[in-house]
CSV table of C-alpha atoms and ligand atoms in Angstrom, one decimal:
chain,number,residue,atom,x,y,z
A,113,MET,CA,0.0,0.0,0.0
A,114,LEU,CA,2.8,2.4,0.9
A,115,LYS,CA,4.7,1.6,-2.3
A,116,ASN,CA,1.6,2.5,-4.4
A,117,THR,CA,1.0,5.6,-2.3
A,118,ASN,CA,4.5,6.9,-2.9
A,119,LEU,CA,4.2,6.1,-6.6
A,120,VAL,CA,0.9,8.0,-6.9
A,121,LYS,CA,2.6,11.1,-5.3
A,122,GLN,CA,5.7,10.8,-7.4
A,123,LEU,CA,3.7,10.5,-10.7
A,124,ALA,CA,1.5,13.4,-9.7
A,125,VAL,CA,4.5,15.7,-9.2
A,126,ASN,CA,6.0,14.5,-12.5
A,127,ALA,CA,2.6,15.4,-14.2
A,128,GLY,CA,3.0,19.0,-12.9
A,129,PHE,CA,0.7,18.9,-9.9
A,130,ALA,CA,2.2,20.9,-7.0
A,131,PHE,CA,0.7,18.9,-4.2
A,132,CYS,CA,-1.0,15.5,-3.8
A,133,GLY,CA,-2.9,14.2,-0.8
A,134,ILE,CA,-4.9,11.0,-0.1
A,135,SER,CA,-8.1,10.3,1.7
A,136,LYS,CA,-10.1,7.1,2.2
A,137,ALA,CA,-13.2,7.1,0.1
A,138,GLU,CA,-15.9,7.4,2.7
A,139,PHE,CA,-19.0,9.4,3.7
A,140,LEU,CA,-18.2,13.1,4.4
A,141,GLU,CA,-19.9,13.2,7.7
A,142,GLU,CA,-19.0,16.7,8.8
A,143,ASP,CA,-19.8,18.2,5.5
A,144,ALA,CA,-23.3,16.8,5.2
A,145,PRO,CA,-24.9,19.3,7.6
A,146,ARG,CA,-22.8,22.2,6.2
A,147,LEU,CA,-23.9,21.5,2.6
A,148,GLU,CA,-27.5,21.0,3.6
A,149,THR,CA,-27.6,24.3,5.5
A,150,TRP,CA,-25.9,26.1,2.6
A,151,LEU,CA,-28.5,24.8,0.1
A,152,LYS,CA,-31.5,25.3,2.5
A,153,SER,CA,-30.4,28.9,3.0
A,154,GLY,CA,-30.5,29.4,-0.8
A,155,PHE,CA,-26.8,30.4,-0.9
A,156,HIS,CA,-26.4,28.6,-4.2
A,157,GLY,CA,-28.7,31.1,-5.9
A,158,SER,CA,-29.7,30.0,-9.3
A,159,MET,CA,-27.1,27.1,-9.5
A,160,LYS,CA,-29.9,24.6,-9.1
A,161,TRP,CA,-27.5,21.8,-10.2
A,162,MET,CA,-25.9,22.1,-6.7
A,163,GLU,CA,-29.1,20.5,-5.3
A,164,ASN,CA,-28.6,17.4,-7.5
A,165,HIS,CA,-26.9,14.2,-6.4
A,166,PHE,CA,-26.8,15.3,-2.7
A,167,ASP,CA,-25.9,11.8,-1.6
A,168,LYS,CA,-23.3,11.2,-4.3
A,169,ARG,CA,-21.7,14.6,-3.5
A,170,LEU,CA,-21.1,13.4,0.1
A,171,ASP,CA,-20.1,9.8,-0.7
A,172,PRO,CA,-17.6,9.0,-3.5
A,173,ARG,CA,-18.5,5.3,-3.3
A,174,LEU,CA,-22.0,6.2,-4.7
A,175,LEU,CA,-20.4,8.1,-7.5
A,176,VAL,CA,-17.7,5.5,-8.4
A,177,PRO,CA,-18.8,2.1,-7.2
A,178,GLY,CA,-15.9,0.2,-5.6
A,179,ALA,CA,-14.0,3.4,-4.8
A,180,LYS,CA,-11.4,3.0,-2.1
A,181,SER,CA,-9.4,6.2,-2.2
A,182,VAL,CA,-9.7,9.9,-3.2
A,183,ILE,CA,-6.5,11.4,-4.6
A,184,SER,CA,-6.6,15.2,-4.3
A,185,LEU,CA,-4.4,17.3,-6.5
A,186,MET,CA,-3.5,21.0,-6.7
A,187,TYR,CA,-2.4,22.8,-9.9
A,188,ASN,CA,-0.9,26.3,-9.7
A,189,TYR,CA,-2.5,29.1,-11.8
A,190,TYR,CA,-0.9,32.2,-10.1
A,191,THR,CA,0.6,34.8,-12.3
A,192,PRO,CA,1.9,38.2,-11.3
A,193,GLN,CA,1.0,39.6,-14.7
A,194,LYS,CA,-1.7,42.1,-14.8
A,195,GLN,CA,-3.9,43.8,-17.4
A,196,ASP,CA,-1.9,46.8,-18.7
A,197,ASP,CA,-4.7,49.4,-18.3
A,198,THR,CA,-5.5,49.6,-14.6
A,199,ALA,CA,-8.8,51.2,-15.4
A,200,ALA,CA,-9.9,48.3,-17.7
A,201,PRO,CA,-12.7,45.9,-16.6
A,202,LYS,CA,-11.0,43.0,-14.9
A,203,ILE,CA,-10.8,39.3,-15.8
A,204,SER,CA,-9.9,36.9,-13.0
A,205,LYS,CA,-6.4,35.5,-13.4
A,206,TYR,CA,-7.7,31.9,-13.5
A,207,ALA,CA,-9.1,32.7,-16.9
A,208,PHE,CA,-6.1,34.5,-18.5
A,209,GLY,CA,-5.1,31.4,-20.5
A,210,ASP,CA,-6.6,28.2,-21.8
A,211,ASP,CA,-9.6,26.7,-19.9
A,212,TYR,CA,-8.3,24.7,-16.9
A,213,HIS,CA,-11.0,22.1,-17.2
A,214,ALA,CA,-9.5,20.8,-20.5
A,215,VAL,CA,-5.8,21.4,-19.5
A,216,ILE,CA,-6.0,19.5,-16.2
A,217,LYS,CA,-8.3,16.7,-17.4
A,218,ASP,CA,-5.7,15.7,-20.0
A,219,LYS,CA,-3.1,15.6,-17.2
A,220,LEU,CA,-5.4,13.5,-15.0
A,221,PHE,CA,-6.0,11.0,-17.9
A,222,ASN,CA,-2.3,10.7,-18.4
A,223,LEU,CA,-1.7,10.1,-14.7
A,224,VAL,CA,-4.3,7.3,-14.5
A,225,GLU,CA,-2.8,5.7,-17.6
A,226,GLN,CA,0.7,5.8,-16.1
A,227,LEU,CA,-0.6,4.4,-12.8
A,228,SER,CA,-2.3,1.6,-14.7
A,229,SER,CA,0.9,0.8,-16.6
A,230,GLU,CA,3.0,0.7,-13.4
A,231,ILE,CA,0.5,-1.0,-11.0
A,232,GLY,CA,-1.8,-2.9,-13.3
A,233,GLU,CA,-5.3,-2.0,-14.5
A,234,ILE,CA,-7.0,0.4,-12.0
A,235,ASP,CA,-10.5,1.8,-12.1
A,236,GLY,CA,-9.9,5.5,-11.7
A,237,ARG,CA,-12.3,8.3,-12.6
A,238,VAL,CA,-11.0,11.9,-12.9
A,239,PHE,CA,-12.7,15.1,-11.8
A,240,VAL,CA,-12.0,18.7,-12.1
A,241,ASP,CA,-14.9,21.0,-11.3
A,242,SER,CA,-17.2,18.9,-13.4
A,243,ALA,CA,-19.1,16.5,-11.1
A,244,PRO,CA,-20.8,16.3,-7.7
A,245,VAL,CA,-17.6,16.2,-5.7
A,246,LEU,CA,-16.9,18.5,-2.8
A,247,GLU,CA,-13.4,19.2,-4.0
A,248,ARG,CA,-12.3,21.5,-1.2
A,249,SER,CA,-13.5,19.2,1.5
A,250,TRP,CA,-11.5,16.3,0.0
A,251,ALA,CA,-8.4,18.5,-0.4
A,252,ALA,CA,-8.7,19.6,3.3
A,253,LYS,CA,-9.3,16.0,4.5
A,254,SER,CA,-6.2,14.9,2.7
A,255,GLY,CA,-4.0,17.5,4.4
A,256,LEU,CA,-3.4,19.8,1.4
A,257,GLY,CA,-4.4,22.8,3.3
A,258,TRP,CA,-7.3,24.3,5.3
A,259,ILE,CA,-10.5,25.9,4.3
A,260,GLY,CA,-10.1,29.6,4.9
A,261,LYS,CA,-12.8,32.1,5.9
A,262,ASN,CA,-13.1,33.0,2.2
A,263,THR,CA,-13.9,29.2,1.7
A,264,MET,CA,-10.8,28.7,-0.4
A,265,LEU,CA,-8.5,25.7,0.2
A,266,ILE,CA,-5.3,27.3,1.3
A,267,SER,CA,-1.9,25.6,1.3
A,268,LYS,CA,0.4,26.8,4.1
A,269,GLN,CA,3.4,26.5,1.7
A,270,ALA,CA,1.8,28.0,-1.4
A,271,GLY,CA,-1.5,29.9,-0.8
A,272,SER,CA,-4.8,29.4,-2.7
A,273,PHE,CA,-4.3,30.3,-6.4
A,274,TYR,CA,-4.6,26.6,-7.2
A,275,PHE,CA,-7.1,24.6,-9.1
A,276,LEU,CA,-8.2,21.4,-7.4
A,277,ALA,CA,-8.7,18.0,-9.0
A,278,GLN,CA,-9.5,14.5,-7.9
A,279,ILE,CA,-9.0,10.9,-8.9
A,280,ILE,CA,-11.4,8.6,-7.3
A,281,SER,CA,-10.2,5.0,-7.7
A,282,ASP,CA,-10.3,1.5,-6.4
A,283,LEU,CA,-6.7,1.7,-5.3
A,284,GLU,CA,-6.1,1.1,-1.6
A,285,LEU,CA,-3.7,3.9,-0.5
A,286,VAL,CA,-2.4,5.3,2.8
A,287,ALA,CA,-4.5,8.3,3.8
A,288,ASP,CA,-3.0,11.6,4.9
A,289,GLN,CA,-4.2,13.6,7.9
A,290,PRO,CA,-5.9,17.0,7.8
A,291,ILE,CA,-4.0,20.1,9.1
A,292,LYS,CA,-5.2,22.8,11.4
A,293,ASP,CA,-6.7,26.1,10.4
A,294,PHE,CA,-4.2,29.0,10.0
A,295,CYS,CA,-6.7,31.9,9.5
A,296,GLY,CA,-6.4,32.8,13.2
A,297,THR,CA,-8.0,36.2,14.0
A,298,CYS,CA,-7.5,37.5,10.4
A,299,THR,CA,-10.6,38.8,8.7
A,300,ALA,CA,-9.0,40.5,5.6
A,301,CYS,CA,-11.1,38.6,3.1
A,302,ILE,CA,-14.4,39.4,4.9
A,303,ASP,CA,-13.5,43.1,5.2
A,304,ALA,CA,-12.3,43.4,1.6
A,305,CYS,CA,-15.1,41.6,-0.2
A,306,PRO,CA,-16.7,44.3,-2.4
A,307,THR,CA,-20.2,42.9,-2.1
A,308,GLU,CA,-20.2,41.5,1.5
A,309,ALA,CA,-20.6,38.0,0.1
A,310,ILE,CA,-18.5,36.3,2.9
A,311,LEU,CA,-20.6,35.8,6.0
A,312,PRO,CA,-18.9,36.1,9.4
A,313,ASN,CA,-18.9,32.3,9.8
A,314,GLY,CA,-16.9,31.9,6.6
A,315,VAL,CA,-19.8,30.9,4.3
A,316,ILE,CA,-20.3,32.3,0.9
A,317,ASP,CA,-23.7,33.7,-0.2
A,318,SER,CA,-23.3,33.2,-3.9
A,319,ASN,CA,-26.2,35.6,-4.6
A,320,ARG,CA,-23.8,38.4,-3.5
A,321,CYS,CA,-20.5,37.0,-4.9
A,322,ILE,CA,-19.1,38.8,-8.0
A,323,SER,CA,-17.8,35.5,-9.3
A,324,TYR,CA,-21.3,34.1,-9.3
A,325,LEU,CA,-22.9,37.3,-10.7
A,326,THR,CA,-20.5,37.5,-13.6
A,327,ILE,CA,-20.2,33.8,-14.5
A,328,GLU,CA,-23.0,31.7,-13.3
A,329,PHE,CA,-26.0,34.1,-13.0
A,330,ARG,CA,-27.9,34.4,-16.2
A,331,ASP,CA,-30.4,37.2,-15.6
A,332,GLU,CA,-29.8,41.0,-15.3
A,333,ILE,CA,-27.4,41.8,-12.5
A,334,PRO,CA,-29.5,43.3,-9.7
A,335,GLN,CA,-29.2,47.1,-9.6
A,336,LYS,CA,-28.2,47.0,-5.9
A,337,PHE,CA,-24.7,45.9,-7.0
A,338,GLN,CA,-24.3,49.0,-9.1
A,339,ASN,CA,-20.9,50.6,-8.2
A,340,GLN,CA,-20.0,47.6,-6.0
A,341,MET,CA,-18.5,45.3,-8.7
A,342,ASP,CA,-15.0,46.7,-8.2
A,343,ASN,CA,-14.7,46.7,-12.1
A,344,TRP,CA,-14.7,42.9,-12.4
A,345,ALA,CA,-16.1,41.7,-15.7
A,346,PHE,CA,-15.4,38.0,-15.2
A,347,GLY,CA,-14.8,36.3,-11.8
A,348,CYS,CA,-13.2,38.1,-8.9
A,349,ASP,CA,-9.9,37.7,-7.1
A,350,VAL,CA,-10.3,40.1,-4.2
A,351,CYS,CA,-10.7,37.6,-1.3
A,352,GLN,CA,-7.5,35.8,-2.5
A,353,ASP,CA,-5.5,38.9,-3.4
A,354,VAL,CA,-5.9,40.2,0.1
A,355,CYS,CA,-5.1,36.9,1.8
A,356,PRO,CA,-1.7,37.0,3.6
A,357,TRP,CA,-1.1,33.4,2.7
A,358,ASN,CA,-0.9,34.4,-1.0
A,359,ARG,CA,1.9,36.9,-0.4
A,360,PHE,CA,4.4,34.3,-1.4
A,361,SER,CA,2.6,32.8,-4.4
A,362,LYS,CA,4.9,31.6,-7.1
A,363,PRO,CA,4.2,32.0,-10.8
A,364,HIS,CA,2.8,28.9,-12.5
A,365,GLN,CA,4.9,27.1,-15.1
A,366,GLU,CA,2.0,26.0,-17.4
A,367,PRO,CA,2.5,27.4,-20.9
A,368,LEU,CA,-1.2,26.8,-21.7
A,369,PHE,CA,-2.2,29.2,-18.9
A,370,GLY,CA,0.1,31.9,-20.4
A,371,PRO,CA,-2.0,35.1,-20.6
A,372,ASN,CA,-3.2,36.0,-24.1
A,373,PRO,CA,-1.2,39.2,-24.8
A,374,LYS,CA,-4.2,40.8,-26.6
A,375,LEU,CA,-6.2,40.3,-23.4
A,376,LEU,CA,-3.6,42.1,-21.2
A,377,ALA,CA,-3.2,44.9,-23.7
A,378,LEU,CA,-6.9,45.7,-24.3
A,379,LYS,CA,-7.7,49.3,-23.2
A,380,SER,CA,-10.7,50.3,-21.2
A,381,GLU,CA,-12.6,51.8,-24.2
A,382,ALA,CA,-12.0,48.8,-26.3
A,383,TRP,CA,-13.5,46.5,-23.7
A,384,PHE,CA,-16.7,48.5,-23.9
A,385,ASP,CA,-16.7,48.3,-27.7
A,386,ILE,CA,-16.0,44.6,-27.8
A,387,THR,CA,-17.5,42.7,-30.7
A,388,ASP,CA,-18.4,39.0,-31.2
A,389,SER,CA,-15.2,38.5,-33.3
A,390,THR,CA,-12.9,40.2,-30.8
A,391,PHE,CA,-14.4,38.0,-28.1
A,392,ASP,CA,-13.5,34.9,-30.1
A,393,GLN,CA,-9.9,36.2,-30.6
A,394,LEU,CA,-9.4,37.0,-26.9
A,395,PHE,CA,-11.0,34.0,-25.5
A,396,LYS,CA,-10.5,31.2,-28.0
A,397,ASN,CA,-9.8,28.4,-25.6
A,398,SER,CA,-10.6,30.3,-22.4
A,399,ALA,CA,-13.0,29.6,-19.5
A,400,VAL,CA,-14.5,33.0,-20.3
A,401,LYS,CA,-16.4,31.2,-23.1
A,402,ARG,CA,-18.7,29.9,-20.3
A,403,THR,CA,-20.5,33.3,-20.2
A,404,LYS,CA,-20.5,33.5,-24.0
A,405,PHE,CA,-20.3,36.8,-25.7
A,406,LYS,CA,-23.7,37.8,-24.5
A,407,GLY,CA,-22.8,37.2,-20.8
A,408,LEU,CA,-19.6,39.1,-21.0
A,409,LYS,CA,-21.3,42.0,-22.8
A,410,ARG,CA,-24.0,42.1,-20.1
A,411,ASN,CA,-21.2,42.3,-17.4
A,412,LEU,CA,-19.5,45.1,-19.3
A,413,GLU,CA,-22.7,47.0,-19.8
A,414,PHE,CA,-23.3,46.8,-16.1
A,415,LEU,CA,-19.8,48.3,-15.4
A,416,LYS,CA,-20.2,51.1,-17.9
A,417,PRO,CA,-19.5,54.4,-16.0
A,418,GLU,CA,-22.7,56.1,-17.2
A,419,ASN,CA,-24.8,53.1,-16.2
B,756,B12,C1,-20.3,26.2,-6.8
B,756,B12,C2,-18.8,26.8,-6.9
B,756,B12,C3,-18.7,28.1,-6.8
B,756,B12,C4,-19.8,29.1,-6.4
B,756,B12,C5,-20.0,29.0,-4.9
B,756,B12,C6,-18.7,29.1,-4.1
B,756,B12,C7,-18.7,28.4,-2.8
B,756,B12,N1,-18.0,29.0,-1.9
B,756,B12,O1,-19.4,27.4,-2.6
B,756,B12,C8,-19.2,30.5,-7.0
B,756,B12,C9,-19.7,30.7,-8.4
B,756,B12,C10,-19.5,31.7,-6.1
B,756,B12,C11,-17.7,30.1,-7.0
B,756,B12,C12,-16.7,31.1,-7.0
B,756,B12,C13,-15.4,30.9,-7.1
B,756,B12,N2,-14.8,29.7,-7.3
B,756,B12,CO1,-15.8,28.0,-7.4
B,756,B12,N3,-16.5,26.3,-7.3
B,756,B12,C14,-17.8,25.9,-7.1
B,756,B12,C15,-17.8,24.3,-7.1
B,756,B12,C16,-18.4,23.9,-8.5
B,756,B12,C17,-18.6,23.7,-6.0
B,756,B12,C18,-18.4,24.3,-4.6
B,756,B12,C19,-19.3,23.8,-3.6
B,756,B12,O2,-19.5,22.6,-3.5
B,756,B12,N4,-19.9,24.7,-2.9
B,756,B12,C20,-20.9,24.3,-1.8
B,756,B12,C21,-20.3,24.7,-0.5
B,756,B12,C22,-21.2,24.5,0.6
B,756,B12,O3,-19.1,23.9,-0.5
B,756,B12,P1,-17.7,24.5,-0.2
B,756,B12,O4,-17.6,25.9,-0.5
B,756,B12,O5,-16.7,23.6,-1.0
B,756,B12,O6,-17.6,24.2,1.3
B,756,B12,C23,-17.5,23.0,1.8
B,756,B12,C24,-16.1,23.0,2.5
B,756,B12,O7,-15.7,24.3,2.6
B,756,B12,C25,-16.5,22.4,3.9
B,756,B12,N5,-16.0,23.3,5.0
B,756,B12,C26,-16.3,24.5,5.4
B,756,B12,N6,-15.7,24.8,6.4
B,756,B12,C27,-14.9,23.8,6.8
B,756,B12,C28,-13.9,23.7,7.8
B,756,B12,C29,-13.2,22.5,7.8
B,756,B12,C30,-12.3,22.3,8.9
B,756,B12,C31,-13.4,21.5,6.9
B,756,B12,C32,-12.7,20.2,6.9
B,756,B12,C33,-14.4,21.6,5.9
B,756,B12,C34,-15.0,22.8,5.8
B,756,B12,O8,-17.9,22.4,4.0
B,756,B12,C35,-18.5,22.9,2.9
B,756,B12,C36,-19.7,22.0,2.6
B,756,B12,O9,-19.4,20.7,2.7
B,756,B12,C37,-16.3,24.0,-6.9
B,756,B12,C38,-15.8,22.7,-7.6
B,756,B12,C39,-16.3,21.5,-6.8
B,756,B12,N7,-16.9,20.5,-7.5
B,756,B12,O10,-16.0,21.4,-5.7
B,756,B12,C40,-15.6,25.2,-7.5
B,756,B12,C41,-14.3,25.7,-6.8
B,756,B12,C42,-14.6,25.6,-5.3
B,756,B12,N8,-14.1,27.1,-7.2
B,756,B12,C43,-12.9,27.4,-7.3
B,756,B12,C44,-12.5,28.8,-7.7
B,756,B12,C45,-11.1,29.0,-8.1
B,756,B12,C46,-13.5,29.8,-7.5
B,756,B12,C47,-13.1,31.3,-7.6
B,756,B12,C48,-11.8,31.7,-7.0
B,756,B12,C49,-13.2,31.8,-9.1
B,756,B12,C50,-13.0,33.3,-9.3
B,756,B12,N9,-11.7,33.8,-9.3
B,756,B12,O11,-13.9,34.0,-9.6
B,756,B12,C51,-14.4,31.9,-6.9
B,756,B12,C52,-14.1,32.1,-5.4
B,756,B12,C53,-15.2,32.5,-4.6
B,756,B12,C54,-15.1,31.9,-3.1
B,756,B12,N10,-14.5,32.7,-2.2
B,756,B12,O12,-15.6,30.8,-2.9
B,756,B12,C55,-12.0,26.3,-7.0
B,756,B12,C56,-11.3,26.5,-5.6
B,756,B12,C57,-9.9,26.2,-5.5
B,756,B12,C58,-9.4,26.4,-4.1
B,756,B12,N11,-8.1,26.5,-3.9
B,756,B12,O13,-10.2,26.4,-3.2
B,756,B12,C59,-12.9,25.1,-7.1
B,756,B12,C60,-12.5,23.9,-6.2
B,756,B12,C61,-12.8,24.6,-8.6
B,756,B12,C62,-11.6,23.8,-8.9
B,756,B12,N12,-11.7,22.6,-9.3
B,756,B12,O14,-10.5,24.3,-8.8
B,756,B12,N13,-17.5,28.8,-7.1
B,757,SF4,S1,-14.8,36.2,-5.1
B,757,SF4,FE1,-15.0,38.4,-4.7
B,757,SF4,S2,-17.2,38.8,-4.4
B,757,SF4,FE2,-16.9,36.6,-4.2
B,757,SF4,S3,-16.5,36.3,-2.0
B,757,SF4,FE3,-14.5,36.6,-2.9
B,757,SF4,S4,-14.2,38.8,-2.7
B,757,SF4,FE4,-16.3,38.5,-2.4
B,758,SF4,S1,-7.7,36.6,4.3
B,758,SF4,FE1,-7.3,36.0,6.4
B,758,SF4,S2,-9.3,35.1,7.1
B,758,SF4,FE2,-9.4,35.2,4.9
B,758,SF4,S3,-8.8,33.2,4.2
B,758,SF4,FE3,-6.9,34.5,4.3
B,758,SF4,S4,-6.0,34.1,6.3
B,758,SF4,FE4,-8.2,33.4,6.4
């Protein structure tokens, strides 16, 4: 078991994942009431899909029959690069380059293939933001970090500008232990959130979160958020930018996440004049495509100074 565990961790590092932690595939007992309360409070807003597969979301053995372990992985996306025009509508740095779903999924498939060739055929399903898996809870359970008041999974060594991914498999592996919470008395994220979306108990009300409003929410953005959006056109990095644990973030080494130079160079006025074809050039393989041209345009209209 230890030999396979070490092999998994070594291959994960070789594949470019910064950290890898292991948990036993079991029912997430402590998360069940948290998730239930979050949903009952309506904090998922219009993301009705969050109500689906409640039991599977809490027990990986229902999602992947025969599952024995959950392998949690972290992939760095931090970049110090910023958009040139400081007055331009902002795009979250996770969406500067190619869509992480595709980039990371390829790496996960390769990793499972390599594991199979080293260990023998394994049944391993890969997940990155695409299925009913409580990714942060698994990452915390496997000791990769703690869940901060901003609800991000934070690594003590490396901060929170990391995507999470999971391999749920029938491999028996040695589980890692969770670590303690290092937020202490800090409340920087709660204080800085432009729309007061982080409740004092470290729960996000998506209905107020700029990330939700600009990416997931399909209707008109409610007028009460006028002048509160901090100029974000897609996603929001505020509760991570202010987190002291991100002070020492190191740039990622993933060429596919390299910012599109045209995106960084776009001036404020040009953003507001954006056309369908500029959108396609700027966001060819990007996660921004999730909002489609129409969604981004809605966000930009909302940010327009005279609005
Ligand atoms: C829905 C969703 C959102 C929603 C809701 C956010 C939320 N806080 O739930 C919205 C659209 C707002 C959103 C925004 C963002 N998201 Co998002 N999102 C998700 C998604 C699909 C599901 C999250 C979920 O299940 N929420 C339900 C709540 C109840 O669960 P939770 O927040 O995970 O909380 C659980 C744990 O925190 C745990 N918990 C709470 N306290 C404690 C304490 C301890 C000690 C322990 C052990 C556990 C624990 O209990 C909760 C319930 O079980 C995940 C992918 C996935 N499948 O997990 C990505 C994911 C969480 N998002 C991610 C990212 C990057 C973002 C943004 C930064 C994007 C951006 N720049 O705009 C923002 C950050 C906003 C924020 N501060 O959360 C990453 C987070 C990576 C990380 N290092 O944590 C994920 C994991 C995607 C990925 N694969 O990388 N997101
Ligand atoms: S992503 Fe932005 S709006 Fe959402 S909780 Fe963090 S700071 Fe607040
Ligand atoms: S800003 Fe402070 S309170 Fe918020 S997650 Fe980071 S350390 Fe925790």
